[in-house]
mmCIF file of N, CA and C in Angstrom:
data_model
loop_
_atom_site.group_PDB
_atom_site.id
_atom_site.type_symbol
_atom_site.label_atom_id
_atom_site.label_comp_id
_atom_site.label_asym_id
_atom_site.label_seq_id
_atom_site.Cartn_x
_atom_site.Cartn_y
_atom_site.Cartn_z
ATOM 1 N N UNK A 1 -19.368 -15.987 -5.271
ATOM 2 C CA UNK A 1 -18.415 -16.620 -4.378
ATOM 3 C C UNK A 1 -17.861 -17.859 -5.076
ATOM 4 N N UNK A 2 -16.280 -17.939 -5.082
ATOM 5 C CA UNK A 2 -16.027 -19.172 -5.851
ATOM 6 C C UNK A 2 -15.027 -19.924 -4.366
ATOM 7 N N UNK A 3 -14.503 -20.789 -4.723
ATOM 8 C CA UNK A 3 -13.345 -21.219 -3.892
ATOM 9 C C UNK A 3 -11.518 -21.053 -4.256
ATOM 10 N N UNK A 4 -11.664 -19.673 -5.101
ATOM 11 C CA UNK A 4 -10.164 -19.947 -5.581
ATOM 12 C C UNK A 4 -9.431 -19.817 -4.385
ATOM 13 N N UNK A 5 -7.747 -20.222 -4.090
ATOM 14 C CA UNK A 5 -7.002 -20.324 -2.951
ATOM 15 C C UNK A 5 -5.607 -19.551 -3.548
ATOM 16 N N UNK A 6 -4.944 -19.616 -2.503
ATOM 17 C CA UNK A 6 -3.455 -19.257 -2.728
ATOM 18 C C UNK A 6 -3.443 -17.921 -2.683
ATOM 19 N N UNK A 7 -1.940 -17.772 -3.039
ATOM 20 C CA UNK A 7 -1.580 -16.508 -3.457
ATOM 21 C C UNK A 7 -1.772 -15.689 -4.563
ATOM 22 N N UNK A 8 -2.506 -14.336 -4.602
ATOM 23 C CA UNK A 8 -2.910 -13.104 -5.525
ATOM 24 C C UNK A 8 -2.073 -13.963 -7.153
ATOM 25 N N UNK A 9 -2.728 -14.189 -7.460
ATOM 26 C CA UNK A 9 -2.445 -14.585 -9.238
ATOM 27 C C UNK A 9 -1.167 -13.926 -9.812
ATOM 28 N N UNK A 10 0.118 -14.037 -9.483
ATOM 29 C CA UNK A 10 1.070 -12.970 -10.450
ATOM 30 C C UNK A 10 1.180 -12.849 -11.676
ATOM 31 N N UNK A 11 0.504 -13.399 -12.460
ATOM 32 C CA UNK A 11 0.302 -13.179 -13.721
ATOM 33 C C UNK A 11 -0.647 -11.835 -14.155
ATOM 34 N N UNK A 12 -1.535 -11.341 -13.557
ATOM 35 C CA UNK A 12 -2.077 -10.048 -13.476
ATOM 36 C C UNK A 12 -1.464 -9.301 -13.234
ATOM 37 N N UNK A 13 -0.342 -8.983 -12.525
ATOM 38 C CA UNK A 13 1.032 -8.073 -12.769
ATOM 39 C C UNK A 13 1.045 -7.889 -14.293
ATOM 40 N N UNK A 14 1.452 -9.193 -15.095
ATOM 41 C CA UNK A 14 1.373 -8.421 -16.380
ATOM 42 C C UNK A 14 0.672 -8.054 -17.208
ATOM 43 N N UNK A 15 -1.037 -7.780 -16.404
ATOM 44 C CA UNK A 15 -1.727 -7.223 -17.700
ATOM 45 C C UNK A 15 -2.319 -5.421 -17.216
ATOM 46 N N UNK A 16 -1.308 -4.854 -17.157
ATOM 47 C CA UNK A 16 -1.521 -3.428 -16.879
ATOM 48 C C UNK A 16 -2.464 -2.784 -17.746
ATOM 49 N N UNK A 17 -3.193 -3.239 -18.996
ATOM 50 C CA UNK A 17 -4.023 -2.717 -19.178
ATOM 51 C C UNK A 17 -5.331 -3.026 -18.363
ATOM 52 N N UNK A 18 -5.880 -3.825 -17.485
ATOM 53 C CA UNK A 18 -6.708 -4.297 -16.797
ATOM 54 C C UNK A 18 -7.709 -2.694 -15.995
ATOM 55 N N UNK A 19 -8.843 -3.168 -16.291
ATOM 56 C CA UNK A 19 -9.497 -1.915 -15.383
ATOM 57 C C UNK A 19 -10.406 -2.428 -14.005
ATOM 58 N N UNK A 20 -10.981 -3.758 -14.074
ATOM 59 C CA UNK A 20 -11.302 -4.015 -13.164
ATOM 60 C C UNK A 20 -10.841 -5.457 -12.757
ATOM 61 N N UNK A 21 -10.744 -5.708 -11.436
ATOM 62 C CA UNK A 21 -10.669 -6.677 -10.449
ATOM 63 C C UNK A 21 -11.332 -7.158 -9.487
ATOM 64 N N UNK A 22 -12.020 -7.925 -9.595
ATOM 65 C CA UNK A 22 -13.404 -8.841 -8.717
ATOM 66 C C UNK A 22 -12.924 -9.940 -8.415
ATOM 67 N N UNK A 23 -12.251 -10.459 -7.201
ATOM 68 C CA UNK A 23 -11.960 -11.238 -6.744
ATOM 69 C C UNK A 23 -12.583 -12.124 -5.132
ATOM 70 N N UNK A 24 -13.445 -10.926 -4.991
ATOM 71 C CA UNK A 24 -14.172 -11.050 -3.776
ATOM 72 C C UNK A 24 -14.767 -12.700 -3.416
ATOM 73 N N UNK A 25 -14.844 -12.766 -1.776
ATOM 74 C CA UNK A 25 -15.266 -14.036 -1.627
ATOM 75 C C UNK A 25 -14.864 -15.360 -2.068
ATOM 76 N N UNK A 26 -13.508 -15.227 -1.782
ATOM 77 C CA UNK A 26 -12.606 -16.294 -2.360
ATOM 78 C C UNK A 26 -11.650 -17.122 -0.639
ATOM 79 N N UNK A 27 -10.996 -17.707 -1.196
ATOM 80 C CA UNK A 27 -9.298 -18.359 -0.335
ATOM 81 C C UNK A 27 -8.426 -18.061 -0.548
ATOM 82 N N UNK A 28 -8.174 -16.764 -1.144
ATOM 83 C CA UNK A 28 -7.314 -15.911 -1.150
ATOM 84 C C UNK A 28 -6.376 -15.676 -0.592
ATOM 85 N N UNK A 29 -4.725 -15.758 -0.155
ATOM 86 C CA UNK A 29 -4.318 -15.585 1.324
ATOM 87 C C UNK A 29 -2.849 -14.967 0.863
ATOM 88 N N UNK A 30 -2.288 -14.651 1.908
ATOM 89 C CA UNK A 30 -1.145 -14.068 1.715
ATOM 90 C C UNK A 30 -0.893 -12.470 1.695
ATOM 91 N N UNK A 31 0.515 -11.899 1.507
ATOM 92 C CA UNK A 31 0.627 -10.774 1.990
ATOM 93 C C UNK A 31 0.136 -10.012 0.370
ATOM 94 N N UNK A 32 -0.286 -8.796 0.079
ATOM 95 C CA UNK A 32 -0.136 -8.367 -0.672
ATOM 96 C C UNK A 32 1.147 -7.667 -1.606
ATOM 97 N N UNK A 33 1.648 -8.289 -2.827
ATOM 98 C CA UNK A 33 3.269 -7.198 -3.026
ATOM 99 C C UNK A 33 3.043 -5.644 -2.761
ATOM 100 N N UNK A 34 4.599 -5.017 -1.765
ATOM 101 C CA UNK A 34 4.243 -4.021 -1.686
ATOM 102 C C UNK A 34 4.494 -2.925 -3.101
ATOM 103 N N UNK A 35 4.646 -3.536 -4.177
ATOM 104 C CA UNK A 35 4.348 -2.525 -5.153
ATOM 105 C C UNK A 35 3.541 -2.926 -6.200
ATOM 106 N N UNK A 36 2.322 -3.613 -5.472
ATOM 107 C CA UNK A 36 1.448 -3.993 -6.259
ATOM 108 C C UNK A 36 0.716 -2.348 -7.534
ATOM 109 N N UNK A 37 0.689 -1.521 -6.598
ATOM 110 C CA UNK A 37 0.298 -0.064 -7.997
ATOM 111 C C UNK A 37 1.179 -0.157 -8.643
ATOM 112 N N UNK A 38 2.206 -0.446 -8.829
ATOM 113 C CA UNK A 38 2.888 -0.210 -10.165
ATOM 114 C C UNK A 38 2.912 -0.751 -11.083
ATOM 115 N N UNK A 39 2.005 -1.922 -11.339
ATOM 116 C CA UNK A 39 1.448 -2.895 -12.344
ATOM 117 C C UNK A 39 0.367 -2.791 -13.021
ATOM 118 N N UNK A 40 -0.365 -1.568 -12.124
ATOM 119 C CA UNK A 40 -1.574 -1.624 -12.815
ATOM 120 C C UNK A 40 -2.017 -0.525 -12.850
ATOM 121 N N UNK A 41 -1.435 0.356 -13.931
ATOM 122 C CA UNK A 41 -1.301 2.091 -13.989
ATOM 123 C C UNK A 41 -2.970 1.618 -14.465
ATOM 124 N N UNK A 42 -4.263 1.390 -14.825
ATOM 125 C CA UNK A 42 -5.612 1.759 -15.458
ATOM 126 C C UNK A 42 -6.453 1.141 -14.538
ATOM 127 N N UNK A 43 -6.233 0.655 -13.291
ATOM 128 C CA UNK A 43 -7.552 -0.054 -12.661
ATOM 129 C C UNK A 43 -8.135 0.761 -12.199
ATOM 130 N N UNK A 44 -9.515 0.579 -12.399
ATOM 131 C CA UNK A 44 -10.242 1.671 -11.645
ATOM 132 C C UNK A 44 -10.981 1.101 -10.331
ATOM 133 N N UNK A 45 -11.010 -0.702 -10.380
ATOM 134 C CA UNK A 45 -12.361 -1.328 -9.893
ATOM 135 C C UNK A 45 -11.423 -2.155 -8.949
ATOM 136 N N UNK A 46 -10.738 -2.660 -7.448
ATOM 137 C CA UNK A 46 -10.403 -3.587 -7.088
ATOM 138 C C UNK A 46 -11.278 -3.932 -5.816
ATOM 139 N N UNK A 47 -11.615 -5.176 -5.871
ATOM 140 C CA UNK A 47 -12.850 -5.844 -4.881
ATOM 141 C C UNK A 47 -12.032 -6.834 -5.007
ATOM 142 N N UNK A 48 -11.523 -6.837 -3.395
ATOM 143 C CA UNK A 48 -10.787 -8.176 -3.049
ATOM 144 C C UNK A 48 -11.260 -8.388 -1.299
ATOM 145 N N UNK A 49 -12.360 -7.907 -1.009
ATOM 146 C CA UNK A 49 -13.209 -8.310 0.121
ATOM 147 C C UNK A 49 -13.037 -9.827 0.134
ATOM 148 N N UNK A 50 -13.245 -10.186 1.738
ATOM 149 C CA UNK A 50 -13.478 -11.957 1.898
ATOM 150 C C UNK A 50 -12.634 -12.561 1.369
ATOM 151 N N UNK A 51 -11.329 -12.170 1.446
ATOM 152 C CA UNK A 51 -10.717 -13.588 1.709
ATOM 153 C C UNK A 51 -9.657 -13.612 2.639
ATOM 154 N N UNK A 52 -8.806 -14.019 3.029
ATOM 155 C CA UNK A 52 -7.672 -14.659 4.113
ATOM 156 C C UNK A 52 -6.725 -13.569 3.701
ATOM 157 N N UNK A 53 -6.515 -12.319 2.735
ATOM 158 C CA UNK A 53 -5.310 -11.581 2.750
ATOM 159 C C UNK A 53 -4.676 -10.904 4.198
ATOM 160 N N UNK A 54 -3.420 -10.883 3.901
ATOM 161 C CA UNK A 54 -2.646 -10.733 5.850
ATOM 162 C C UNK A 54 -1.514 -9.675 5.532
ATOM 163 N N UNK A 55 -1.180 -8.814 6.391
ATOM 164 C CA UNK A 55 -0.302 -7.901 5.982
ATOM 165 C C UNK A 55 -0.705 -7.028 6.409
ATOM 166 N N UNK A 56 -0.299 -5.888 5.181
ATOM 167 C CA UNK A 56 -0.312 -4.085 5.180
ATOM 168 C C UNK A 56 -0.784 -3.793 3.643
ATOM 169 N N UNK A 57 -1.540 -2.968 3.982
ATOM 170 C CA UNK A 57 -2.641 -2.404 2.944
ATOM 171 C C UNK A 57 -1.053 -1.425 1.960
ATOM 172 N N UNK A 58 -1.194 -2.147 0.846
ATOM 173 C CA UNK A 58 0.659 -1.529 0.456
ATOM 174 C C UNK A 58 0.126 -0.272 -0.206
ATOM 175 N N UNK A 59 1.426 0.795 0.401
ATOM 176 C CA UNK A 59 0.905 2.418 -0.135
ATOM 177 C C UNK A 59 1.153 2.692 -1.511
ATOM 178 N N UNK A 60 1.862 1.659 -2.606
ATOM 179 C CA UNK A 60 1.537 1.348 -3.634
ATOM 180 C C UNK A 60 0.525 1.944 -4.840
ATOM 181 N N UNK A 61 -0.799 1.442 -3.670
ATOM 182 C CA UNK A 61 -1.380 1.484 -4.298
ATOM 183 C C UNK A 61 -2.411 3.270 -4.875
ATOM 184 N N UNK A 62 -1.525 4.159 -3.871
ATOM 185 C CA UNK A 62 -2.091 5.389 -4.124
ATOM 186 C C UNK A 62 -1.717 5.733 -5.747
ATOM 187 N N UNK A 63 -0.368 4.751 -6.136
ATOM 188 C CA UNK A 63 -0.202 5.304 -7.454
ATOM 189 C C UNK A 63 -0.808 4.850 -8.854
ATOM 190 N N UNK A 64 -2.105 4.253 -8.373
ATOM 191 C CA UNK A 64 -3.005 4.138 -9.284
ATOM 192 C C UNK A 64 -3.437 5.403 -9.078
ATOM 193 N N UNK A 65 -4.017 6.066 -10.322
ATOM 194 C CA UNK A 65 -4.352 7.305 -10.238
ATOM 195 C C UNK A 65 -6.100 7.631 -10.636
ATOM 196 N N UNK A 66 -6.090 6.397 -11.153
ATOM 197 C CA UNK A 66 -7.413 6.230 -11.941
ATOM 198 C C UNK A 66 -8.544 5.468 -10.941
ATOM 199 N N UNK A 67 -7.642 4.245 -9.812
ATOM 200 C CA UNK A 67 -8.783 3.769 -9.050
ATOM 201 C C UNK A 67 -9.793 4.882 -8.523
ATOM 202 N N UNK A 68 -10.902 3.959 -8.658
ATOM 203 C CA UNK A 68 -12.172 4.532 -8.498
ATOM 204 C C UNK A 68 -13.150 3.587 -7.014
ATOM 205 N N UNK A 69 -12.791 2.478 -6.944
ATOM 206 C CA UNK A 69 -13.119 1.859 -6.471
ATOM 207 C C UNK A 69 -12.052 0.798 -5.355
ATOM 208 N N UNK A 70 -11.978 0.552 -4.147
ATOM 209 C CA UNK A 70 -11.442 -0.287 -3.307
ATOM 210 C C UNK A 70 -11.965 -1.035 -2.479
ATOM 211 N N UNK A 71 -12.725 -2.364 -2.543
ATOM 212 C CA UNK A 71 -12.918 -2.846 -1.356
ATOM 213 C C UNK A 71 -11.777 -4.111 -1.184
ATOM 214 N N UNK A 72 -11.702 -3.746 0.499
ATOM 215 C CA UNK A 72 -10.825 -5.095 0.863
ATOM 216 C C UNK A 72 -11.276 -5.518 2.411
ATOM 217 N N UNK A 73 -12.365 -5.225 1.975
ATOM 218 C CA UNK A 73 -13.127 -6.046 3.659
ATOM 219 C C UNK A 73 -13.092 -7.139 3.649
ATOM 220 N N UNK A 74 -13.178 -7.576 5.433
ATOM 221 C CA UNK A 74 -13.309 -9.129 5.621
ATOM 222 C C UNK A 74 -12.000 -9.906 5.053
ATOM 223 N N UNK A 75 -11.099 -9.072 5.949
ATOM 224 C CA UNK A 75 -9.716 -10.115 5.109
ATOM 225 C C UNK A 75 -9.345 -10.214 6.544
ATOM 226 N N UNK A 76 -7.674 -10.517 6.407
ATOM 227 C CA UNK A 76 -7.035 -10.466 8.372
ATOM 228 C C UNK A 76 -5.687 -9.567 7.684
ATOM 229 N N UNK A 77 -6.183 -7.716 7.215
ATOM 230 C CA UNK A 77 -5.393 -6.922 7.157
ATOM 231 C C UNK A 77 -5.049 -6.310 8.607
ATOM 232 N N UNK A 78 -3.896 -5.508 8.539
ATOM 233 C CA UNK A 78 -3.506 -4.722 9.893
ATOM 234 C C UNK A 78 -2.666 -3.011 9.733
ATOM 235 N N UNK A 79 -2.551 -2.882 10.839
ATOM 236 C CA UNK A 79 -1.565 -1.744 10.304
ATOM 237 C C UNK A 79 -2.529 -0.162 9.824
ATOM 238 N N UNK A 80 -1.695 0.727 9.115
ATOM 239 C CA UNK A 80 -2.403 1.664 9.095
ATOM 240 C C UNK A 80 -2.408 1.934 7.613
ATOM 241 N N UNK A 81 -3.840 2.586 7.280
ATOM 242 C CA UNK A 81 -4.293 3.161 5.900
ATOM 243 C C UNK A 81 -3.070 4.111 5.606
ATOM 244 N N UNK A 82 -2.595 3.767 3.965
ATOM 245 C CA UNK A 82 -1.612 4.564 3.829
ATOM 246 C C UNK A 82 -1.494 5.971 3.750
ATOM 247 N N UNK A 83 -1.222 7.155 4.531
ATOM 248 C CA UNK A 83 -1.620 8.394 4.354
ATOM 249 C C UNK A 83 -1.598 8.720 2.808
ATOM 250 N N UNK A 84 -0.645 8.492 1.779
ATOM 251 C CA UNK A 84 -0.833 8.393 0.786
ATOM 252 C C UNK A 84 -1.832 8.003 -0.682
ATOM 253 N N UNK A 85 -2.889 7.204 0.328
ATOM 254 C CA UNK A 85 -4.688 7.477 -0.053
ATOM 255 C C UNK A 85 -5.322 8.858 -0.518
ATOM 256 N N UNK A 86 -4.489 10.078 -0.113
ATOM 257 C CA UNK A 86 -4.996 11.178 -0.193
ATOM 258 C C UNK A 86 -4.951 11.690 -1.437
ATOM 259 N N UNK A 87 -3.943 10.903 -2.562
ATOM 260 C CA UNK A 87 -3.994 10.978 -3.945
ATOM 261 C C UNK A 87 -4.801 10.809 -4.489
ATOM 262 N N UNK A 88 -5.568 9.838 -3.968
ATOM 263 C CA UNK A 88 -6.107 9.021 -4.875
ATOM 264 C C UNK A 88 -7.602 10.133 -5.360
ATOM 265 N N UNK A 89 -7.376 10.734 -6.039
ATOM 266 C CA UNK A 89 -8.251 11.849 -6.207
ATOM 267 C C UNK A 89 -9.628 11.446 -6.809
ATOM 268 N N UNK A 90 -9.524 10.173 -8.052
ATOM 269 C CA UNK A 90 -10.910 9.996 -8.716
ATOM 270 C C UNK A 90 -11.743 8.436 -7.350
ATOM 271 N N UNK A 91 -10.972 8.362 -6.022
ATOM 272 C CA UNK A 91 -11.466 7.033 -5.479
ATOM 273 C C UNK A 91 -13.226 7.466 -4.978
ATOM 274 N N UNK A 92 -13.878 6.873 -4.941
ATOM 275 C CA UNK A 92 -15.558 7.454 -4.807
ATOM 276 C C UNK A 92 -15.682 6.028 -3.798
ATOM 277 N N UNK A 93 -15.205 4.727 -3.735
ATOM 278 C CA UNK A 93 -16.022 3.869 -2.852
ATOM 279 C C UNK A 93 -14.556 3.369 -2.363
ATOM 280 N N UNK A 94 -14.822 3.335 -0.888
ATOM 281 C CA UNK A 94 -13.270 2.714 0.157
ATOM 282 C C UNK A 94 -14.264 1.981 1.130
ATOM 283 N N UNK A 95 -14.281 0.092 1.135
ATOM 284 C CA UNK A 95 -14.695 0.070 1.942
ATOM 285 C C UNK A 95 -13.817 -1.244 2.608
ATOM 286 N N UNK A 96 -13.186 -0.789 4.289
ATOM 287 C CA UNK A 96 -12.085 -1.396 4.445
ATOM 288 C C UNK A 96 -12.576 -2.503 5.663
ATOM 289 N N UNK A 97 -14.084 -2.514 6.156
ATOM 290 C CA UNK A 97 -14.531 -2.801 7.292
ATOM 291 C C UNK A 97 -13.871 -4.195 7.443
ATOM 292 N N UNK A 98 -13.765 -5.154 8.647
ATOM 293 C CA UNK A 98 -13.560 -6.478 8.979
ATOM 294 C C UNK A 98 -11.913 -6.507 8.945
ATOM 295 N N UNK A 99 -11.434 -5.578 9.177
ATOM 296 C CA UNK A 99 -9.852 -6.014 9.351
ATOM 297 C C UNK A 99 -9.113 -5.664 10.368
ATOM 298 N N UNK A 100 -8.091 -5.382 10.864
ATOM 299 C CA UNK A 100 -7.481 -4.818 11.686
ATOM 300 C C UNK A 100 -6.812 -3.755 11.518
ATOM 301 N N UNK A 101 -7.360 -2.790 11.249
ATOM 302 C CA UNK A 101 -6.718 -1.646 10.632
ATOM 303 C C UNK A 101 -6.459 -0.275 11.431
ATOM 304 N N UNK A 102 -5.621 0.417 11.642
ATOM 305 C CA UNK A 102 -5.544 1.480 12.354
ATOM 306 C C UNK A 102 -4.532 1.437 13.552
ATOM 307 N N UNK A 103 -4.279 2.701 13.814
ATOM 308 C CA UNK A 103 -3.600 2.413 15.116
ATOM 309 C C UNK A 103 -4.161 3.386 16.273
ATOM 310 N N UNK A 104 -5.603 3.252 16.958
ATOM 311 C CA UNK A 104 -5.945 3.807 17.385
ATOM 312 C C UNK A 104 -6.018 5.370 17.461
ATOM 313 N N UNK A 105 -5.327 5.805 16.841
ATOM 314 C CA UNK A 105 -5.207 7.514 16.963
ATOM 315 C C UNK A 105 -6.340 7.989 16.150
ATOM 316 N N UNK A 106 -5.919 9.478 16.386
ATOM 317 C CA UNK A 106 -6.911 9.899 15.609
ATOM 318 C C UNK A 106 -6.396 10.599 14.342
ATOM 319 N N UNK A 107 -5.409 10.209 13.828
ATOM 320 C CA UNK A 107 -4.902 10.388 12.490
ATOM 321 C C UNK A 107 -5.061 9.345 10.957
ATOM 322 N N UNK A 108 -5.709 8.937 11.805
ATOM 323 C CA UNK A 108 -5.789 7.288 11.010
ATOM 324 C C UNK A 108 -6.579 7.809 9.886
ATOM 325 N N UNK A 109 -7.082 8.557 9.652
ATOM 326 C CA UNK A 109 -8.301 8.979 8.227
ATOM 327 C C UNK A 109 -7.911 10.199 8.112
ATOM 328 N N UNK A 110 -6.237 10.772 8.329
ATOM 329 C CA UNK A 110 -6.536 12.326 7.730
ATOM 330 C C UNK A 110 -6.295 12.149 6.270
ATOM 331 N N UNK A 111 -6.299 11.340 5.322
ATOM 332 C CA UNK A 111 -5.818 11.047 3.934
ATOM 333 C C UNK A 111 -7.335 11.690 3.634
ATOM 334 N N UNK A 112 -8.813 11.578 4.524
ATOM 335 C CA UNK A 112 -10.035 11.259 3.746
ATOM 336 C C UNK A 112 -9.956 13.137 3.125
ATOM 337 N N UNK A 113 -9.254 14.204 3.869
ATOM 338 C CA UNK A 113 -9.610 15.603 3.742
ATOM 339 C C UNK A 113 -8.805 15.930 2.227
ATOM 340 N N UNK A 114 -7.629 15.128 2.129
ATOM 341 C CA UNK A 114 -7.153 15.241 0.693
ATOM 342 C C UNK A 114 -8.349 14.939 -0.266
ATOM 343 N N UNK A 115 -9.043 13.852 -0.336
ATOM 344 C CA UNK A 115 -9.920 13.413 -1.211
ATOM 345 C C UNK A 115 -11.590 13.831 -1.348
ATOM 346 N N UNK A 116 -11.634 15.442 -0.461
ATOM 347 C CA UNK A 116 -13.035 15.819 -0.513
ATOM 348 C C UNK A 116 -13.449 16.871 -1.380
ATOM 349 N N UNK A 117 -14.061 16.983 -2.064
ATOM 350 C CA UNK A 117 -14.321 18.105 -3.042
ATOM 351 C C UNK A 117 -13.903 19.536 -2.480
#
């Protein structure tokens, strides 16, 4: 846990070779860009749990192809998981708990049947 603040670093936009991102447990805040995947065609690892991020989980990010990993718990997200998750073919850990996510229905996780063996 550190105390960094502000807004998502834009300078990591330009290092698309990047594979992982550990940012967790920070002051983090702000909306996420919505074409944050297109910066970072090789991440496999993003952990941005615990901090103040606000918005919409951007569908962006299905076009990482390689993530393997997503947590973004414990933020003040909203809105709905992008059906477009269902790409994400190599993702093995999604963990989205502590936000506001969904819109009550029961469509809200049909992305998970794209991504089952």
């Amino acid at each position: 846990v550190n105390n960094f603040s502000g807004v998502f670093p834009p300078a990591i936009y330009n290092m698309s070779s990047l594979r992982f991102i550990g940012i967790f447990g920070n002051r983090f805040s702000g909306s996420l860009r919505p074409d944050f995947g297109s910066f970072l065609p090789n991440l496999r690892e993003l952990s941005m749990g615990t901090n103040f991020f606000t918005g919409v989980i951007p569908s962006s990010l299905s076009n990482i192809s390689t993530l393997q990993m997503f947590v973004i718990s414990r933020n003040r997200l909203r809105g709905s998981i992008p059906p477009s998750f269902g790409k994400l073919r190599n993702l093995q850990h999604l963990v989205l708990h502590g936000n506001d996510l969904g819109s009550y229905s029961s469509g809200d996780l049909e992305f998970l049947g794209a991504l089952s063996n």
